[in-house]
mmCIF file of C-alpha atoms and ligand atoms in Angstrom:
data_model
loop_
_atom_site.group_PDB
_atom_site.id
_atom_site.type_symbol
_atom_site.label_atom_id
_atom_site.label_comp_id
_atom_site.label_asym_id
_atom_site.label_seq_id
_atom_site.Cartn_x
_atom_site.Cartn_y
_atom_site.Cartn_z
ATOM 1 C CA MET A 1 11.150 21.147 14.938
ATOM 2 C CA SER A 2 7.445 21.409 14.436
ATOM 3 C CA PHE A 3 4.931 21.855 11.942
ATOM 4 C CA GLU A 4 5.034 25.745 12.085
ATOM 5 C CA THR A 5 8.474 26.379 10.863
ATOM 6 C CA PHE A 6 7.114 25.510 7.221
ATOM 7 C CA ASN A 7 4.417 28.483 7.596
ATOM 8 C CA PHE A 8 1.500 26.764 6.153
ATOM 9 C CA ASP A 9 -1.840 28.449 6.276
ATOM 10 C CA ARG A 10 -3.448 28.427 8.913
ATOM 11 C CA THR A 11 -6.477 26.652 7.090
ATOM 12 C CA ILE A 12 -3.953 23.748 6.577
ATOM 13 C CA MET A 13 -2.519 24.112 10.077
ATOM 14 C CA ALA A 14 -5.910 23.064 11.783
ATOM 15 C CA GLY A 15 -5.585 20.170 9.565
ATOM 16 C CA VAL A 16 -2.439 19.244 11.049
ATOM 17 C CA ARG A 17 -3.301 19.716 14.509
ATOM 18 C CA ALA A 18 -6.625 17.430 13.827
ATOM 19 C CA LEU A 19 -4.533 14.837 13.068
ATOM 20 C CA GLY A 20 -2.910 15.299 16.003
ATOM 21 C CA TYR A 21 0.804 15.592 14.043
ATOM 22 C CA VAL A 22 2.822 17.497 16.471
ATOM 23 C CA THR A 23 6.598 16.754 15.103
ATOM 24 C CA PRO A 24 6.997 16.135 10.843
ATOM 25 C CA THR A 25 8.647 12.798 9.960
ATOM 26 C CA PRO A 26 11.952 12.875 8.448
ATOM 27 C CA ILE A 27 10.382 12.619 4.936
ATOM 28 C CA GLN A 28 8.271 15.547 5.822
ATOM 29 C CA LEU A 29 11.210 17.374 7.318
ATOM 30 C CA GLN A 30 13.347 16.930 4.308
ATOM 31 C CA SER A 31 10.528 17.193 1.227
ATOM 32 C CA ILE A 32 8.086 19.650 2.540
ATOM 33 C CA PRO A 33 10.969 22.903 1.963
ATOM 34 C CA PRO A 34 12.089 22.275 -1.757
ATOM 35 C CA VAL A 35 8.360 21.307 -2.727
ATOM 36 C CA LEU A 36 7.139 24.517 -1.763
ATOM 37 C CA GLN A 37 9.886 26.381 -3.634
ATOM 38 C CA GLY A 38 8.489 24.848 -6.536
ATOM 39 C CA ARG A 39 11.149 21.909 -7.196
ATOM 40 C CA ASP A 40 10.713 18.176 -8.714
ATOM 41 C CA VAL A 41 11.348 15.871 -5.664
ATOM 42 C CA ILE A 42 11.676 12.233 -5.849
ATOM 43 C CA GLY A 43 10.746 10.854 -2.483
ATOM 44 C CA LEU A 44 12.549 7.262 -1.859
ATOM 45 C CA ALA A 45 10.219 6.384 0.931
ATOM 46 C CA GLN A 46 7.798 3.568 1.749
ATOM 47 C CA THR A 47 4.773 3.621 3.184
ATOM 48 C CA GLY A 48 4.176 4.239 6.742
ATOM 49 C CA THR A 49 6.763 7.182 6.787
ATOM 50 C CA GLY A 50 4.430 10.235 6.427
ATOM 51 C CA LYS A 51 5.113 10.276 2.634
ATOM 52 C CA THR A 52 1.586 11.178 1.626
ATOM 53 C CA ALA A 53 1.176 14.360 4.300
ATOM 54 C CA ALA A 54 5.137 15.260 2.700
ATOM 55 C CA PHE A 55 3.082 15.967 -0.662
ATOM 56 C CA VAL A 56 -0.187 16.761 0.671
ATOM 57 C CA LEU A 57 0.764 19.422 3.002
ATOM 58 C CA PRO A 58 2.690 21.597 0.327
ATOM 59 C CA VAL A 59 0.142 20.826 -2.434
ATOM 60 C CA LEU A 60 -2.880 22.790 -0.442
ATOM 61 C CA GLN A 61 -0.466 25.205 0.309
ATOM 62 C CA HIS A 62 -0.184 25.770 -3.652
ATOM 63 C CA LEU A 63 -3.602 25.429 -4.240
ATOM 64 C CA LEU A 64 -4.995 28.181 -2.032
ATOM 65 C CA GLN A 65 -3.311 30.778 -4.540
ATOM 66 C CA ARG A 66 -5.262 29.021 -7.426
ATOM 67 C CA PRO A 67 -8.597 29.538 -8.647
ATOM 68 C CA ARG A 68 -10.751 27.392 -7.346
ATOM 69 C CA GLY A 69 -12.717 25.060 -9.733
ATOM 70 C CA ARG A 70 -10.299 23.238 -11.849
ATOM 71 C CA ILE A 71 -7.885 21.085 -11.069
ATOM 72 C CA GLY A 72 -4.547 22.371 -10.198
ATOM 73 C CA ALA A 73 -2.919 19.138 -8.950
ATOM 74 C CA LEU A 74 -2.917 15.453 -10.016
ATOM 75 C CA VAL A 75 -1.809 12.307 -7.869
ATOM 76 C CA VAL A 76 -1.620 8.999 -9.588
ATOM 77 C CA SER A 77 -1.804 6.255 -7.500
ATOM 78 C CA PRO A 78 -1.390 2.178 -8.307
ATOM 79 C CA THR A 79 -4.212 1.030 -6.354
ATOM 80 C CA ARG A 80 -8.263 1.960 -5.779
ATOM 81 C CA GLU A 81 -6.928 1.420 -1.981
ATOM 82 C CA LEU A 82 -4.272 3.702 -1.858
ATOM 83 C CA ALA A 83 -6.274 6.667 -3.955
ATOM 84 C CA GLU A 84 -9.063 6.539 -1.751
ATOM 85 C CA GLN A 85 -6.769 6.990 1.546
ATOM 86 C CA THR A 86 -4.988 9.550 -0.352
ATOM 87 C CA HIS A 87 -8.074 11.433 -1.129
ATOM 88 C CA GLU A 88 -9.152 11.060 2.293
ATOM 89 C CA THR A 89 -5.945 12.328 3.949
ATOM 90 C CA ILE A 90 -6.423 15.569 1.488
ATOM 91 C CA GLY A 91 -9.650 15.743 2.987
ATOM 92 C CA ASP A 92 -8.581 15.734 6.706
ATOM 93 C CA LEU A 93 -5.916 17.810 6.255
ATOM 94 C CA GLY A 94 -7.177 20.108 4.002
ATOM 95 C CA ARG A 95 -10.625 20.450 5.663
ATOM 96 C CA GLN A 96 -10.600 24.058 6.226
ATOM 97 C CA THR A 97 -8.920 25.326 3.505
ATOM 98 C CA GLY A 98 -12.118 24.296 1.141
ATOM 99 C CA VAL A 99 -9.916 22.623 -1.411
ATOM 100 C CA ARG A 100 -11.681 19.869 -2.950
ATOM 101 C CA SER A 101 -10.259 16.548 -4.391
ATOM 102 C CA VAL A 102 -11.680 12.981 -5.832
ATOM 103 C CA ALA A 103 -10.538 9.731 -5.611
ATOM 104 C CA ILE A 104 -10.634 8.000 -9.327
ATOM 105 C CA TYR A 105 -10.538 4.239 -9.916
ATOM 106 C CA GLY A 106 -12.081 1.596 -11.850
ATOM 107 C CA GLY A 107 -14.390 -0.974 -10.293
ATOM 108 C CA VAL A 108 -17.023 1.209 -9.382
ATOM 109 C CA GLY A 109 -19.956 3.094 -11.653
ATOM 110 C CA MET A 110 -18.324 6.650 -13.500
ATOM 111 C CA GLU A 111 -21.223 8.839 -12.443
ATOM 112 C CA GLN A 112 -20.504 9.382 -8.862
ATOM 113 C CA GLN A 113 -16.568 10.317 -10.249
ATOM 114 C CA LEU A 114 -18.229 12.832 -12.897
ATOM 115 C CA ARG A 115 -21.190 14.190 -10.593
ATOM 116 C CA LYS A 116 -17.878 15.543 -8.618
ATOM 117 C CA LEU A 117 -16.114 16.406 -11.581
ATOM 118 C CA ARG A 118 -18.894 18.244 -12.649
ATOM 119 C CA GLN A 119 -19.177 19.954 -9.273
ATOM 120 C CA GLY A 120 -15.440 21.396 -9.558
ATOM 121 C CA VAL A 121 -12.361 19.931 -7.464
ATOM 122 C CA GLU A 122 -9.177 21.061 -7.179
ATOM 123 C CA ILE A 123 -7.153 17.640 -6.444
ATOM 124 C CA ALA A 124 -7.742 14.325 -8.487
ATOM 125 C CA VAL A 125 -6.066 11.399 -7.164
ATOM 126 C CA ALA A 126 -6.625 8.984 -9.651
ATOM 127 C CA CYS A 127 -5.609 5.218 -10.875
ATOM 128 C CA PRO A 128 -4.339 5.280 -14.679
ATOM 129 C CA GLY A 129 -6.759 3.089 -16.244
ATOM 130 C CA ARG A 130 -10.218 5.118 -14.995
ATOM 131 C CA LEU A 131 -8.393 8.274 -15.044
ATOM 132 C CA LEU A 132 -7.424 7.233 -18.982
ATOM 133 C CA ASP A 133 -11.343 6.719 -19.206
ATOM 134 C CA HIS A 134 -12.489 9.672 -18.240
ATOM 135 C CA ILE A 135 -10.249 11.889 -20.221
ATOM 136 C CA TRP A 136 -11.164 9.484 -23.279
ATOM 137 C CA GLN A 137 -14.792 10.555 -22.222
ATOM 138 C CA GLY A 138 -14.019 14.419 -22.117
ATOM 139 C CA ASN A 139 -14.950 14.039 -18.257
ATOM 140 C CA ILE A 140 -11.706 15.242 -17.035
ATOM 141 C CA ASP A 141 -9.276 18.704 -17.923
ATOM 142 C CA LEU A 142 -6.026 18.204 -17.070
ATOM 143 C CA SER A 143 -4.880 21.248 -18.124
ATOM 144 C CA HIS A 144 -4.704 23.542 -15.923
ATOM 145 C CA VAL A 145 -2.698 20.657 -13.351
ATOM 146 C CA GLU A 146 0.365 22.279 -12.137
ATOM 147 C CA VAL A 147 1.705 20.016 -9.714
ATOM 148 C CA LEU A 148 2.060 15.956 -10.903
ATOM 149 C CA VAL A 149 2.334 13.460 -8.366
ATOM 150 C CA ILE A 150 3.566 10.099 -8.695
ATOM 151 C CA ASP A 151 3.349 7.875 -6.114
ATOM 152 C CA GLU A 152 4.447 3.902 -4.991
ATOM 153 C CA ALA A 153 6.251 4.703 -8.508
ATOM 154 C CA ASP A 154 7.954 1.244 -8.422
ATOM 155 C CA ARG A 155 4.523 -0.404 -7.937
ATOM 156 C CA MET A 156 3.134 1.667 -10.453
ATOM 157 C CA PHE A 157 5.797 -0.211 -13.203
ATOM 158 C CA ASP A 158 5.195 -3.491 -12.039
ATOM 159 C CA MET A 159 1.804 -3.067 -12.662
ATOM 160 C CA GLY A 160 2.112 -2.240 -15.938
ATOM 161 C CA PHE A 161 1.101 1.277 -15.732
ATOM 162 C CA LEU A 162 3.692 3.094 -17.451
ATOM 163 C CA PRO A 163 2.234 3.404 -21.241
ATOM 164 C CA ASP A 164 -0.912 4.644 -19.063
ATOM 165 C CA ILE A 165 1.479 7.393 -17.576
ATOM 166 C CA ARG A 166 3.199 8.484 -20.410
ATOM 167 C CA ASN A 167 -0.563 8.913 -22.255
ATOM 168 C CA ILE A 168 -1.783 11.121 -19.387
ATOM 169 C CA LEU A 169 1.142 13.161 -19.096
ATOM 170 C CA ARG A 170 0.596 14.304 -22.698
ATOM 171 C CA CYS A 171 -2.376 16.098 -21.416
ATOM 172 C CA MET A 172 -0.630 18.200 -19.202
ATOM 173 C CA LEU A 173 0.316 21.382 -20.610
ATOM 174 C CA GLN A 174 0.752 23.662 -18.002
ATOM 175 C CA LYS A 175 2.372 21.086 -15.389
ATOM 176 C CA LYS A 176 5.447 23.243 -13.634
ATOM 177 C CA GLN A 177 6.491 20.818 -11.017
ATOM 178 C CA THR A 178 6.856 17.023 -10.468
ATOM 179 C CA LEU A 179 6.646 14.691 -7.511
ATOM 180 C CA LEU A 180 7.806 11.467 -7.562
ATOM 181 C CA PHE A 181 7.654 8.579 -4.399
ATOM 182 C CA SER A 182 8.996 5.402 -4.488
ATOM 183 C CA ALA A 183 10.310 2.730 -1.880
ATOM 184 C CA THR A 184 12.771 1.689 -4.384
ATOM 185 C CA MET A 185 14.292 2.641 -7.493
ATOM 186 C CA PRO A 186 14.562 0.272 -10.154
ATOM 187 C CA ASP A 187 15.480 1.002 -13.817
ATOM 188 C CA ASP A 188 11.976 2.064 -15.367
ATOM 189 C CA VAL A 189 11.393 4.278 -12.726
ATOM 190 C CA ARG A 190 14.868 5.649 -12.549
ATOM 191 C CA ARG A 191 14.573 6.198 -16.906
ATOM 192 C CA LEU A 192 11.419 7.951 -16.228
ATOM 193 C CA VAL A 193 12.649 10.079 -13.532
ATOM 194 C CA HIS A 194 15.432 11.469 -16.305
ATOM 195 C CA GLU A 195 12.387 12.026 -18.447
ATOM 196 C CA ILE A 196 9.854 14.077 -16.850
ATOM 197 C CA LEU A 197 11.584 15.145 -13.601
ATOM 198 C CA GLN A 198 13.896 18.678 -14.099
ATOM 199 C CA ASP A 199 16.799 18.631 -12.134
ATOM 200 C CA PRO A 200 15.000 16.695 -8.996
ATOM 201 C CA VAL A 201 15.819 17.138 -5.295
ATOM 202 C CA THR A 202 16.238 13.706 -4.173
ATOM 203 C CA VAL A 203 15.294 13.078 -0.629
ATOM 204 C CA GLN A 204 15.951 9.424 0.622
ATOM 205 C CA ILE A 205 14.573 7.833 3.997
ATOM 206 C CA GLY A 206 16.275 4.949 4.950
ATOM 207 C CA HIS A 207 17.664 2.421 1.961
ATOM 208 C CA ALA A 208 14.378 0.950 1.044
ATOM 209 C CA ALA A 209 14.699 -1.347 3.507
ATOM 210 C CA PRO A 210 12.370 -2.550 5.538
ATOM 211 C CA ALA A 211 11.286 0.102 8.883
ATOM 212 C CA ALA A 212 13.991 -0.570 11.743
ATOM 213 C CA SER A 213 11.113 -0.385 13.983
ATOM 214 C CA VAL A 214 10.354 -4.229 12.825
ATOM 215 C CA SER A 215 11.640 -6.932 14.269
ATOM 216 C CA HIS A 216 12.020 -10.285 11.509
ATOM 217 C CA THR A 217 11.465 -13.985 12.545
ATOM 218 C CA LEU A 218 11.254 -16.752 9.832
ATOM 219 C CA TYR A 219 9.097 -20.056 10.947
ATOM 220 C CA PRO A 220 10.002 -23.425 8.453
ATOM 221 C CA VAL A 221 6.981 -24.957 8.023
ATOM 222 C CA LYS A 222 5.970 -27.538 5.632
ATOM 223 C CA GLN A 223 3.090 -26.285 2.708
ATOM 224 C CA HIS A 224 0.203 -28.267 4.270
ATOM 225 C CA LEU A 225 0.996 -27.241 7.758
ATOM 226 C CA LYS A 226 1.047 -23.221 7.161
ATOM 227 C CA THR A 227 -2.389 -23.010 8.047
ATOM 228 C CA ALA A 228 -2.744 -25.277 11.444
ATOM 229 C CA LEU A 229 0.388 -23.285 12.385
ATOM 230 C CA LEU A 230 -0.798 -19.428 11.823
ATOM 231 C CA ILE A 231 -3.678 -20.135 14.032
ATOM 232 C CA GLU A 232 -1.794 -21.606 16.133
ATOM 233 C CA LEU A 233 0.850 -18.676 16.428
ATOM 234 C CA LEU A 234 -2.066 -16.191 15.999
ATOM 235 C CA ARG A 235 -3.557 -18.230 19.137
ATOM 236 C CA GLN A 236 -0.198 -17.647 21.103
ATOM 237 C CA THR A 237 0.733 -14.249 20.084
ATOM 238 C CA LYS A 238 -0.313 -11.065 21.788
ATOM 239 C CA THR A 239 -1.686 -8.859 18.798
ATOM 240 C CA GLU A 240 -3.115 -5.989 17.760
ATOM 241 C CA SER A 241 -3.957 -5.959 14.052
ATOM 242 C CA VAL A 242 -2.927 -8.105 11.461
ATOM 243 C CA LEU A 243 -2.050 -8.510 7.851
ATOM 244 C CA VAL A 244 -1.632 -11.786 6.657
ATOM 245 C CA PHE A 245 -0.065 -12.280 2.769
ATOM 246 C CA THR A 246 -0.648 -15.158 0.529
ATOM 247 C CA ARG A 247 0.363 -15.482 -2.952
ATOM 248 C CA THR A 248 -2.860 -16.058 -4.448
ATOM 249 C CA LYS A 249 -6.777 -14.588 -4.082
ATOM 250 C CA TYR A 250 -7.829 -18.212 -4.066
ATOM 251 C CA ARG A 251 -5.891 -18.702 -0.947
ATOM 252 C CA ALA A 252 -6.005 -15.665 0.295
ATOM 253 C CA GLU A 253 -10.254 -16.384 0.536
ATOM 254 C CA ARG A 254 -9.307 -19.947 2.002
ATOM 255 C CA VAL A 255 -7.105 -19.097 5.095
ATOM 256 C CA ALA A 256 -9.462 -16.087 5.574
ATOM 257 C CA GLU A 257 -12.391 -18.502 6.002
ATOM 258 C CA GLN A 258 -10.445 -21.151 7.927
ATOM 259 C CA LEU A 259 -9.171 -18.519 10.466
ATOM 260 C CA TYR A 260 -12.871 -17.474 11.125
ATOM 261 C CA LYS A 261 -14.446 -20.826 11.387
ATOM 262 C CA VAL A 262 -12.344 -21.122 14.273
ATOM 263 C CA GLY A 263 -12.964 -17.772 15.741
ATOM 264 C CA PHE A 264 -11.050 -15.229 14.867
ATOM 265 C CA LYS A 265 -12.419 -12.329 13.778
ATOM 266 C CA ALA A 266 -11.127 -12.039 10.021
ATOM 267 C CA THR A 267 -11.578 -11.757 6.593
ATOM 268 C CA SER A 268 -10.082 -11.619 3.112
ATOM 269 C CA LEU A 269 -9.157 -8.498 1.017
ATOM 270 C CA GLN A 270 -8.116 -9.924 -3.037
ATOM 271 C CA GLY A 271 -8.943 -8.877 -6.715
ATOM 272 C CA ASN A 272 -11.977 -11.437 -6.565
ATOM 273 C CA LEU A 273 -14.398 -9.106 -4.178
ATOM 274 C CA SER A 274 -16.376 -6.021 -5.092
ATOM 275 C CA GLN A 275 -15.327 -2.938 -4.757
ATOM 276 C CA TYR A 276 -17.843 -2.487 -1.920
ATOM 277 C CA ARG A 277 -16.686 -5.177 -0.081
ATOM 278 C CA ARG A 278 -13.216 -4.106 -0.462
ATOM 279 C CA GLN A 279 -13.949 -1.108 0.957
ATOM 280 C CA THR A 280 -16.479 -2.656 3.881
ATOM 281 C CA ALA A 281 -13.152 -5.202 4.773
ATOM 282 C CA LEU A 282 -10.927 -2.298 4.738
ATOM 283 C CA ASP A 283 -13.314 -0.059 6.937
ATOM 284 C CA ASP A 284 -13.671 -3.359 9.232
ATOM 285 C CA PHE A 285 -10.348 -3.695 9.555
ATOM 286 C CA ARG A 286 -9.571 -0.134 10.207
ATOM 287 C CA SER A 287 -12.226 0.047 13.036
ATOM 288 C CA GLY A 288 -11.132 -2.884 14.853
ATOM 289 C CA ARG A 289 -13.795 -4.903 13.950
ATOM 290 C CA ILE A 290 -11.852 -7.274 11.898
ATOM 291 C CA LYS A 291 -8.630 -8.302 13.472
ATOM 292 C CA VAL A 292 -7.297 -10.353 10.692
ATOM 293 C CA LEU A 293 -6.752 -9.211 7.311
ATOM 294 C CA VAL A 294 -5.518 -11.797 4.666
ATOM 295 C CA ALA A 295 -4.671 -10.579 1.539
ATOM 296 C CA THR A 296 -2.987 -10.535 -1.335
ATOM 297 C CA ASP A 297 0.496 -7.807 -2.471
ATOM 298 C CA VAL A 298 -2.120 -5.868 -4.819
ATOM 299 C CA ALA A 299 -4.959 -5.883 -2.710
ATOM 300 C CA ALA A 300 -3.243 -4.726 0.014
ATOM 301 C CA ARG A 301 -1.270 -2.084 -1.464
ATOM 302 C CA GLY A 302 -1.791 1.638 0.773
ATOM 303 C CA ILE A 303 -3.335 0.111 3.478
ATOM 304 C CA ASP A 304 -3.003 2.732 6.190
ATOM 305 C CA VAL A 305 -3.788 0.954 9.636
ATOM 306 C CA LEU A 306 -1.614 2.307 12.083
ATOM 307 C CA SER A 307 -2.497 -0.633 14.850
ATOM 308 C CA ILE A 308 -0.908 -3.438 12.483
ATOM 309 C CA SER A 309 1.261 -4.872 15.093
ATOM 310 C CA HIS A 310 2.154 -8.402 13.277
ATOM 311 C CA VAL A 311 2.750 -9.182 9.095
ATOM 312 C CA ILE A 312 2.624 -12.214 8.616
ATOM 313 C CA ASN A 313 3.924 -13.753 5.190
ATOM 314 C CA TYR A 314 1.718 -16.621 4.754
ATOM 315 C CA ASP A 315 3.557 -17.165 1.443
ATOM 316 C CA MET A 316 6.981 -15.928 0.905
ATOM 317 C CA PRO A 317 7.014 -12.852 -1.546
ATOM 318 C CA ASP A 318 8.300 -12.922 -4.941
ATOM 319 C CA THR A 319 11.067 -10.394 -4.645
ATOM 320 C CA THR A 320 12.953 -8.204 -1.933
ATOM 321 C CA ASP A 321 10.788 -5.187 -2.860
ATOM 322 C CA ALA A 322 7.647 -7.441 -2.540
ATOM 323 C CA TYR A 323 8.931 -7.758 1.449
ATOM 324 C CA THR A 324 10.000 -4.489 2.039
ATOM 325 C CA HIS A 325 6.663 -3.147 0.828
ATOM 326 C CA ARG A 326 4.595 -5.881 2.738
ATOM 327 C CA ILE A 327 6.404 -4.953 6.095
ATOM 328 C CA GLY A 328 6.075 -1.518 5.544
ATOM 329 C CA ARG A 329 2.687 -2.538 6.967
ATOM 330 C CA THR A 330 3.425 -2.549 10.576
ATOM 331 C CA GLY A 331 5.921 -0.528 12.223
ATOM 332 C CA ARG A 332 3.802 2.729 11.240
ATOM 333 C CA VAL A 333 6.070 6.030 12.191
ATOM 334 C CA ASP A 334 6.268 5.647 15.972
ATOM 335 C CA ASN A 335 4.895 2.120 16.159
ATOM 336 C CA THR A 336 7.035 -1.418 16.503
ATOM 337 C CA GLY A 337 5.818 -4.063 14.681
ATOM 338 C CA GLU A 338 6.641 -7.896 13.910
ATOM 339 C CA ALA A 339 7.082 -9.501 10.729
ATOM 340 C CA PHE A 340 6.642 -13.503 10.642
ATOM 341 C CA THR A 341 7.766 -15.288 7.718
ATOM 342 C CA PHE A 342 6.445 -19.038 6.668
ATOM 343 C CA VAL A 343 9.153 -20.704 4.730
ATOM 344 C CA THR A 344 9.284 -23.810 2.974
ATOM 345 C CA SER A 345 12.122 -25.899 1.402
ATOM 346 C CA GLU A 346 11.730 -23.794 -1.417
ATOM 347 C CA ASP A 347 12.270 -20.657 -0.099
ATOM 348 C CA GLY A 348 15.954 -20.974 0.427
ATOM 349 C CA ALA A 349 17.116 -18.396 -2.587
ATOM 350 C CA MET A 350 14.578 -15.359 -1.244
ATOM 351 C CA VAL A 351 15.341 -15.918 2.130
ATOM 352 C CA ARG A 352 19.218 -15.148 0.974
ATOM 353 C CA ASP A 353 17.830 -12.027 -0.541
ATOM 354 C CA VAL A 354 15.669 -10.641 2.293
ATOM 355 C CA GLU A 355 18.456 -11.367 4.473
ATOM 356 C CA GLN A 356 20.687 -9.992 2.402
ATOM 357 C CA VAL A 357 18.845 -6.641 2.100
ATOM 358 C CA LEU A 358 18.355 -6.480 5.837
ATOM 359 C CA LYS A 359 22.048 -6.782 6.215
ATOM 360 C CA ALA A 360 21.770 -9.435 9.339
ATOM 361 C CA LYS A 361 20.861 -12.864 9.264
ATOM 362 C CA VAL A 362 17.104 -13.511 10.327
ATOM 363 C CA GLU A 363 16.344 -15.637 13.192
ATOM 364 C CA ARG A 364 14.385 -19.023 12.601
ATOM 365 C CA ARG A 365 11.999 -19.957 15.521
ATOM 366 C CA THR A 366 9.888 -23.082 15.907
ATOM 367 C CA LEU A 367 6.375 -22.562 17.751
ATOM 368 C CA PRO A 368 6.305 -24.722 20.997
ATOM 369 C CA GLY A 369 4.099 -27.226 20.795
ATOM 370 C CA PHE A 370 2.706 -27.533 17.658
ATOM 371 C CA ASP A 371 3.250 -30.296 15.986
ATOM 372 C CA TYR A 372 5.478 -30.072 12.786
ATOM 373 C CA MET A 373 5.029 -34.024 11.886
ATOM 374 C CA ALA A 374 1.492 -33.735 11.411
ATOM 375 C CA PRO A 375 0.793 -35.666 8.368
ATOM 376 C CA ALA A 376 -0.708 -33.739 5.323
ATOM 377 C CA PRO A 377 -4.813 -34.059 5.479
ATOM 378 C CA LYS A 378 -6.077 -36.050 2.724
ATOM 379 C CA SER A 379 -7.839 -33.961 0.223
ATOM 380 C CA PRO A 380 -11.545 -34.432 0.211
ATOM 381 C CA PHE A 381 -11.941 -34.402 -3.525
ATOM 382 C CA VAL A 382 -9.803 -37.433 -4.143
ATOM 383 C CA ARG A 383 -11.620 -40.838 -4.144
ATOM 384 C CA PRO A 384 -10.010 -43.195 -2.026
ATOM 385 C CA GLN A 385 -9.447 -45.581 -4.186
ATOM 386 C CA PHE A 386 -7.457 -43.281 -5.972
ATOM 387 C CA GLN A 387 -5.395 -42.007 -2.612
ATOM 388 C CA LEU A 388 -4.497 -45.798 -2.599
ATOM 389 C CA ARG A 389 -2.919 -46.093 -5.820
ATOM 390 C CA ARG A 390 -1.002 -42.886 -5.332
ATOM 391 C CA ARG A 391 0.461 -44.287 -2.658
ATOM 392 C CA MET A 392 1.324 -47.548 -4.036
ATOM 393 C CA ALA A 393 2.816 -45.562 -7.165
HETATM 394 P P1 AMP B 1 2.275 7.315 5.130
HETATM 395 O O1 AMP B 1 2.871 6.664 4.917
HETATM 396 O O2 AMP B 1 1.687 8.622 4.526
HETATM 397 O O3 AMP B 1 1.120 6.405 5.001
HETATM 398 O O4 AMP B 1 1.609 7.518 6.881
HETATM 399 C C1 AMP B 1 1.570 6.787 7.750
HETATM 400 C C2 AMP B 1 0.756 7.176 9.077
HETATM 401 O O5 AMP B 1 1.407 8.226 9.509
HETATM 402 C C3 AMP B 1 -0.613 7.824 8.413
HETATM 403 O O6 AMP B 1 -1.080 7.255 9.758
HETATM 404 C C4 AMP B 1 -0.431 9.105 8.495
HETATM 405 O O7 AMP B 1 -1.414 9.905 9.286
HETATM 406 C C5 AMP B 1 0.292 9.278 10.115
HETATM 407 N N1 AMP B 1 1.461 10.494 9.887
HETATM 408 C C6 AMP B 1 2.106 11.237 8.869
HETATM 409 N N2 AMP B 1 2.709 12.269 9.288
HETATM 410 C C7 AMP B 1 2.750 12.246 10.392
HETATM 411 C C8 AMP B 1 3.374 13.223 11.636
HETATM 412 N N3 AMP B 1 4.308 14.204 11.395
HETATM 413 N N4 AMP B 1 3.126 12.369 13.029
HETATM 414 C C9 AMP B 1 2.400 11.798 12.924
HETATM 415 N N5 AMP B 1 1.762 10.867 12.482
HETATM 416 C C10 AMP B 1 1.975 10.778 11.335
#
């Protein structure tokens, strides 16, 4: 099966070739035909499956036949990174089509986005909050949008964007087609699907479980030894790019600093960074200048780096969905990947849930030569006499 079977315009095929795509991925095979027919589609697929091209290609085809200079398709994304990446994919695949897109997200000034809107675009890829700002200021006209794409819908709901999405929907008077992509189908998403999609075709890739090309391993460890274990593990493991997840922004920053201090090309990606620094961190990670990126769940959303060989959960995620999303960063398309998860005595229930989703017991491993009995370092912030008193108490 090749891309020729979809009969895309030659300008679109030029983009497909430029990106080196030869065979459509399963999500592309199954969703492109109904999207081209104008059907509503629910795509149950995690990132890494090729879902972006699955909607970008038929949307480009649709827009080729529409008047230029007004927005005919809107892609709603939960995070700025995902919005930026989708915008870039549109740029790459659509380079010869003349179809233009704009990425709209907060954390940066509005002027540049406004300028692009004024110059005329056919696709807007937007995070809900900033999109509403533009709508309220009268900067953007969604009245000609015919295709709406809601990407990573489950994450969008986790982040509380449902009311925003309802407001955005009210501005689309000519919407003819809705495509909704989600790794999982929680009740909130199901309700929205019933409300806004008409007679949708459901395309499911896998079972919202982590990609089969990823192997999973647990590393039981005491909380205070996690950073030492991470350093040792990275030293002993042959890796390409590595994505490390922590529960908090602060921890992401600290862990990245500690890795950097002992010689790893590491940095952090978390919500405390300015947009410029986030973009630099992402670009450096993508180009390979940075080998280890330490991130929080929200910040890492949409990271698309094919060479990620390892995802390391420094902290256990809070939900199995979050586990699925994190692990979706490795083993993308044809690559294989490894997922290492540090577990403490408090993570027992979550481990069981993850094993249920994976339908398998996950291997527990210890790292040869690592001192698992090392004592907790004394906090430099606690005065010695207080430490003594604490020990006596
Ligand atoms: P996505 O799931 O959309 O984030 O895509 C994951 C990665 O797969 C991206 O780097 C895409 O460029 C790549 N990709 C998408 N479709 C194909 C394809 N048909 N063949 C090879 N790579 C692809």
